[in-house]
CSV table of C-alpha atoms in Angstrom, one decimal:
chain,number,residue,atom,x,y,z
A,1,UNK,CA,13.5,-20.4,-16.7
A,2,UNK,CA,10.6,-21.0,-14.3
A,3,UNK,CA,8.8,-17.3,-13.8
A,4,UNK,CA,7.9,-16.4,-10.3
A,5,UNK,CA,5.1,-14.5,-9.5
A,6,UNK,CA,7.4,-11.6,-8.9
A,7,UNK,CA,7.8,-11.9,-12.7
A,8,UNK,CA,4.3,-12.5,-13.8
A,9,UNK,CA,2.1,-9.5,-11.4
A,10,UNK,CA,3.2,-7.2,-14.4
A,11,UNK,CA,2.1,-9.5,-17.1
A,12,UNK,CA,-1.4,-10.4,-15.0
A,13,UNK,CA,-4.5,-8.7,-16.7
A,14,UNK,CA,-5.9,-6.2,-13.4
A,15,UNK,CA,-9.2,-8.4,-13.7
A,16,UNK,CA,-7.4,-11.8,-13.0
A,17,UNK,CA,-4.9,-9.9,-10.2
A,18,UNK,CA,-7.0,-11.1,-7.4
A,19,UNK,CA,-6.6,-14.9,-7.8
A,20,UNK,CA,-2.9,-14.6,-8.7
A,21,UNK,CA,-2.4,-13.1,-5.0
A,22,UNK,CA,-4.8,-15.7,-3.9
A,23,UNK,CA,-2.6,-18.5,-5.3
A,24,UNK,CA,0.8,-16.6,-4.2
A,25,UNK,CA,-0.1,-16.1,-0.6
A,26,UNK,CA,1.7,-19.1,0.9
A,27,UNK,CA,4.8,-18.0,-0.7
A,28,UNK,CA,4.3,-14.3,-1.1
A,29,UNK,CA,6.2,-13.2,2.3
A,30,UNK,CA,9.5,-15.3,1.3
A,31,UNK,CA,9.9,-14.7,-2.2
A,32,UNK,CA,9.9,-10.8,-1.8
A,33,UNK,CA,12.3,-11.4,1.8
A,34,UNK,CA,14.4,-12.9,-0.6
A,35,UNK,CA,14.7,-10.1,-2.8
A,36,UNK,CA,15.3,-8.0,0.2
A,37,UNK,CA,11.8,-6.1,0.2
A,38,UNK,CA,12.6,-3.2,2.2
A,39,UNK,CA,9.3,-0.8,1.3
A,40,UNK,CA,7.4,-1.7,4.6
A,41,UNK,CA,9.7,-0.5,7.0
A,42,UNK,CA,10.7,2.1,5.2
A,43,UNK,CA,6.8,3.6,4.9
A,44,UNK,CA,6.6,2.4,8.4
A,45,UNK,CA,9.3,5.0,9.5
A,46,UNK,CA,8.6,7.7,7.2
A,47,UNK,CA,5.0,7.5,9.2
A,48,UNK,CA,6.3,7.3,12.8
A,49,UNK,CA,8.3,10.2,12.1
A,50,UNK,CA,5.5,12.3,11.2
A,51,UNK,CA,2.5,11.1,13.1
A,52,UNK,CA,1.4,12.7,16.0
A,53,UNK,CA,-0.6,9.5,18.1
A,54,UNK,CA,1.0,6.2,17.1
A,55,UNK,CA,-2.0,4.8,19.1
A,56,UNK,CA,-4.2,6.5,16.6
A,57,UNK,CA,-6.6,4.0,14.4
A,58,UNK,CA,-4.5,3.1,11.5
A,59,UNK,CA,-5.8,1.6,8.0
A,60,UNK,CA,-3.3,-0.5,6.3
A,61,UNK,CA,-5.3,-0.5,2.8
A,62,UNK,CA,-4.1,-3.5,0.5
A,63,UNK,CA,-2.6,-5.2,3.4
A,64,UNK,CA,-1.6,-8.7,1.2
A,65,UNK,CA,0.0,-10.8,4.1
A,66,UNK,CA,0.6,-8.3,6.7
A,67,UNK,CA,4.9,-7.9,6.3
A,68,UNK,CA,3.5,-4.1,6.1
A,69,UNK,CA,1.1,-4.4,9.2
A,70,UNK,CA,4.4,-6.0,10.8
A,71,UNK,CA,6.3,-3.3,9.9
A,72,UNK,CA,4.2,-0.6,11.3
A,73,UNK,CA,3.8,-2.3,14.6
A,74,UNK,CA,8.2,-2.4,14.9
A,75,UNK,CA,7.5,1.3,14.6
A,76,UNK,CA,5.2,1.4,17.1
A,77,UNK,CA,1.4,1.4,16.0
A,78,UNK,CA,-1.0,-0.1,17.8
A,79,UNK,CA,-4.1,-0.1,16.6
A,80,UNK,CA,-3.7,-1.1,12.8
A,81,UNK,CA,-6.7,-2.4,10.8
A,82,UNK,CA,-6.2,-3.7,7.2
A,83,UNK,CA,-7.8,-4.6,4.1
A,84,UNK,CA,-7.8,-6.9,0.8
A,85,UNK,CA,-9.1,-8.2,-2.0
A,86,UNK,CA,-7.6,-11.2,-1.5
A,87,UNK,CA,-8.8,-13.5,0.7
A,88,UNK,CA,-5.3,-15.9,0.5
A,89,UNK,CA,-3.5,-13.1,1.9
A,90,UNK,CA,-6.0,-11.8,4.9
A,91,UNK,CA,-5.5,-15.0,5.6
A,92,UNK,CA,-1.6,-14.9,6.0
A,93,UNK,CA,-2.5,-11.4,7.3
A,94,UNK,CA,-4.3,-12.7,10.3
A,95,UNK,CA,-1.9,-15.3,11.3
A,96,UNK,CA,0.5,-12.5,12.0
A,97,UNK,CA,-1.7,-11.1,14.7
A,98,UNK,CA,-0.9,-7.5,14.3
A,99,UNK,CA,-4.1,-6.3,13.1
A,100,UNK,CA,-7.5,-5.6,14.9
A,101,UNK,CA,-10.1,-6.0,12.1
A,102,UNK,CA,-9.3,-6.9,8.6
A,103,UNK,CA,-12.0,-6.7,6.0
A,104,UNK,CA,-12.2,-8.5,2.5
A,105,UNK,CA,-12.8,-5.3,-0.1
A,106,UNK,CA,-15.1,-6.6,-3.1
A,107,UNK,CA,-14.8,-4.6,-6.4
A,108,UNK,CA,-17.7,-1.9,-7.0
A,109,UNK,CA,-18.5,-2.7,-3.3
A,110,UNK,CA,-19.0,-0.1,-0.7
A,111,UNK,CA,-16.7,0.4,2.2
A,112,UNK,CA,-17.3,-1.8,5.4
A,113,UNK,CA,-15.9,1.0,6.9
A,114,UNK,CA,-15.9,4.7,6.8
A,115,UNK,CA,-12.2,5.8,5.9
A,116,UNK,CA,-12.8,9.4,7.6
A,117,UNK,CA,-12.6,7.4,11.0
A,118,UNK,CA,-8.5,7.3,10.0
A,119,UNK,CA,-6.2,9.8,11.0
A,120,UNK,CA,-3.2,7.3,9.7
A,121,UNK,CA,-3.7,5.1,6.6
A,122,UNK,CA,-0.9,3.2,4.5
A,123,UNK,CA,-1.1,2.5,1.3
A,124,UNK,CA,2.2,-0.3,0.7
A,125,UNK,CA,2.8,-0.9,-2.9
A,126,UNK,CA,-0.6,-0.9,-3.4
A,127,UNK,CA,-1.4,2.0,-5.8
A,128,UNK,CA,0.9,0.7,-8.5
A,129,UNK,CA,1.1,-1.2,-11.9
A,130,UNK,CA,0.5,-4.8,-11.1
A,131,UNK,CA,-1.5,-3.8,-8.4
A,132,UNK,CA,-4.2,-1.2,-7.6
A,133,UNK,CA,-5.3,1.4,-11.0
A,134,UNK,CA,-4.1,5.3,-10.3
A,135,UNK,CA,-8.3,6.1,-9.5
A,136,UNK,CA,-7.5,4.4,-5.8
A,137,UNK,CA,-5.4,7.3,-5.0
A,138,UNK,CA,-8.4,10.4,-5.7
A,139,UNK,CA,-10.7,7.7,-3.8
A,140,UNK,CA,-8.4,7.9,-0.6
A,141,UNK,CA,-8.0,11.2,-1.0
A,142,UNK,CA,-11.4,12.6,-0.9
A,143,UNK,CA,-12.3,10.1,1.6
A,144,UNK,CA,-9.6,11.1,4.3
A,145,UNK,CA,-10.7,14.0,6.5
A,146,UNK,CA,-8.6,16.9,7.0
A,147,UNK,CA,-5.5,16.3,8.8
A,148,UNK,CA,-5.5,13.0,7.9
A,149,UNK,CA,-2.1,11.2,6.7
A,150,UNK,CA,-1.5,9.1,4.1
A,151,UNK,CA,1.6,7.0,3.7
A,152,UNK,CA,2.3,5.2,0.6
A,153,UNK,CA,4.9,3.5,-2.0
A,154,UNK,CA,5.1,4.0,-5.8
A,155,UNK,CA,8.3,1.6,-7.2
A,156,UNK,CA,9.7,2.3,-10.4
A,157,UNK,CA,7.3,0.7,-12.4
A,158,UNK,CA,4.7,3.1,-11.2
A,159,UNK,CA,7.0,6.3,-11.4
A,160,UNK,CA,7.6,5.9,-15.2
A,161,UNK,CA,3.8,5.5,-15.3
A,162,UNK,CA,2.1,9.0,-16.1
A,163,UNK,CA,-1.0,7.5,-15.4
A,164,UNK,CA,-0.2,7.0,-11.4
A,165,UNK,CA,2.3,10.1,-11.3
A,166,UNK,CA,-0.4,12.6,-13.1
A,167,UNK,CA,-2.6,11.6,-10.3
A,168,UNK,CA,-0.3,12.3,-7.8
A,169,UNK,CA,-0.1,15.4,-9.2
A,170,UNK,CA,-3.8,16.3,-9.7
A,171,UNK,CA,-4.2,15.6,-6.0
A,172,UNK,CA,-1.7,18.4,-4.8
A,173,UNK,CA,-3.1,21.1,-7.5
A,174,UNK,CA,-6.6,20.2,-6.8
A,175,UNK,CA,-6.0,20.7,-3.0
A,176,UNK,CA,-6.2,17.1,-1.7
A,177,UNK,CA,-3.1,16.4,-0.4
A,178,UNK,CA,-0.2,17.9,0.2
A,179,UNK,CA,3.5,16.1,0.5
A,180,UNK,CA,5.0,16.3,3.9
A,181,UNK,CA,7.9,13.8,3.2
A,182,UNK,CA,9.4,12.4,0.4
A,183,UNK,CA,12.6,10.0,-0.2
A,184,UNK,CA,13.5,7.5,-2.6
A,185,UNK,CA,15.4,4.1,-2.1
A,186,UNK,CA,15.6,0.6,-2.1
A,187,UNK,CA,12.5,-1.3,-2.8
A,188,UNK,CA,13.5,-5.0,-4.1
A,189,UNK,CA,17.2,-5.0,-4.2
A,190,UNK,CA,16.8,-8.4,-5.5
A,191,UNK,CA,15.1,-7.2,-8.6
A,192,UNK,CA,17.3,-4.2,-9.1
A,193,UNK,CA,14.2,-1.7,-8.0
A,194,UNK,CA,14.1,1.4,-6.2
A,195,UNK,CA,10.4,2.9,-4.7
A,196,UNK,CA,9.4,6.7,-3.3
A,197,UNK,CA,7.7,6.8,0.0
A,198,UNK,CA,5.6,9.9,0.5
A,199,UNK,CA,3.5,10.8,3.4
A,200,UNK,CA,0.7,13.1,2.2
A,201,UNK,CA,-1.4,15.2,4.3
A,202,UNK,CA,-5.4,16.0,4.0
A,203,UNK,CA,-6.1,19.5,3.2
């Protein structure tokens, strides 16, 4: 049987991730609509319900094609950036029109922008296996200023990881963040997965 790239993200070594979403781009958007990828809007809602300014700047780190940019805009937000390391799927994530500036991320690169300028940032399936190492999540955190929120995904892949939940977990003890909502559900229904949204607060 023919594997799809839903199959192979997990098998992909995290230096070669970058041109596997390159080459899944075109086709990225309707092979997880297929599986009934319902993460986006569900982080989407989570946020609107705890946000204060839905016109607020919002960063949509590791924003692939945009379906999470989309989803935040149904909810309401309206001035979304994002950002990649892809440049297939900024690509897919500009055609959508949602976002204001999105900027290509290069490994061991500094910021284009200073994350401290974001009261809202999402983070959609992005700080998972097959994706983004557990180290992203201390990053965002210390970069956030106080008050800032931070919406993101872990699927169940990533919640059987210590190495992603440990982290988590270092950045409530250590005074980071703190977890201002939490609720688990569908993910890919497709695939049989569940995923936790949290929105996490700045200390």
């Amino acid at each position: 049987m023919t594997k799809t790239y839903l199959d192979k993200v997990y098998e992909t070594d995290p230096e070669d991730l970058t041109g596997l979403y390159d080459a899944w781009a075109g086709g990225y958007d309707s092979e997880l609509a297929d599986n009934g990828y319902a993460t986006p809007a569900r982080v989407a809602a989570a946020l609107a319900g705890r946000a204060p300014d839905r016109t607020a700047p919002l960063l949509d780190w590791g924003c692939g094609t945009g379906m999470g940019g989309a989803a935040l805009a149904r909810e309401g937000f309206t001035t979304l950036d994002g950002c990649d390391l892809s440049e297939g799927m900024l690509a897919e994530a500009r055609a959508k029109g949602v976002y204001r500036t999105l900027w290509q991320l290069a490994v061991d690169a500094p910021l284009p922008f200073v994350l401290a300028d974001f009261p809202l940032v999402t983070a959609i399936g992005v700080i998972s296996t097959g994706a983004a190492p557990p180290a992203l999540l201390t990053e965002i955190a210390e970069g956030l200023a106080p008050g800032a929120l931070l919406a993101l995904s872990f699927n169940d892949h990533t919640l059987d990881d210590p190495a992603y939940t440990g982290t988590l977990a270092r950045t409530f003890s250590d005074g980071l963040l703190a977890k201002r909502h939490e609720d688990y559900g569908d993910h890919l229904p497709g695939q049989g997965l569940k995923s936790m949204v949290y929105v996490l607060e700045k200390l």
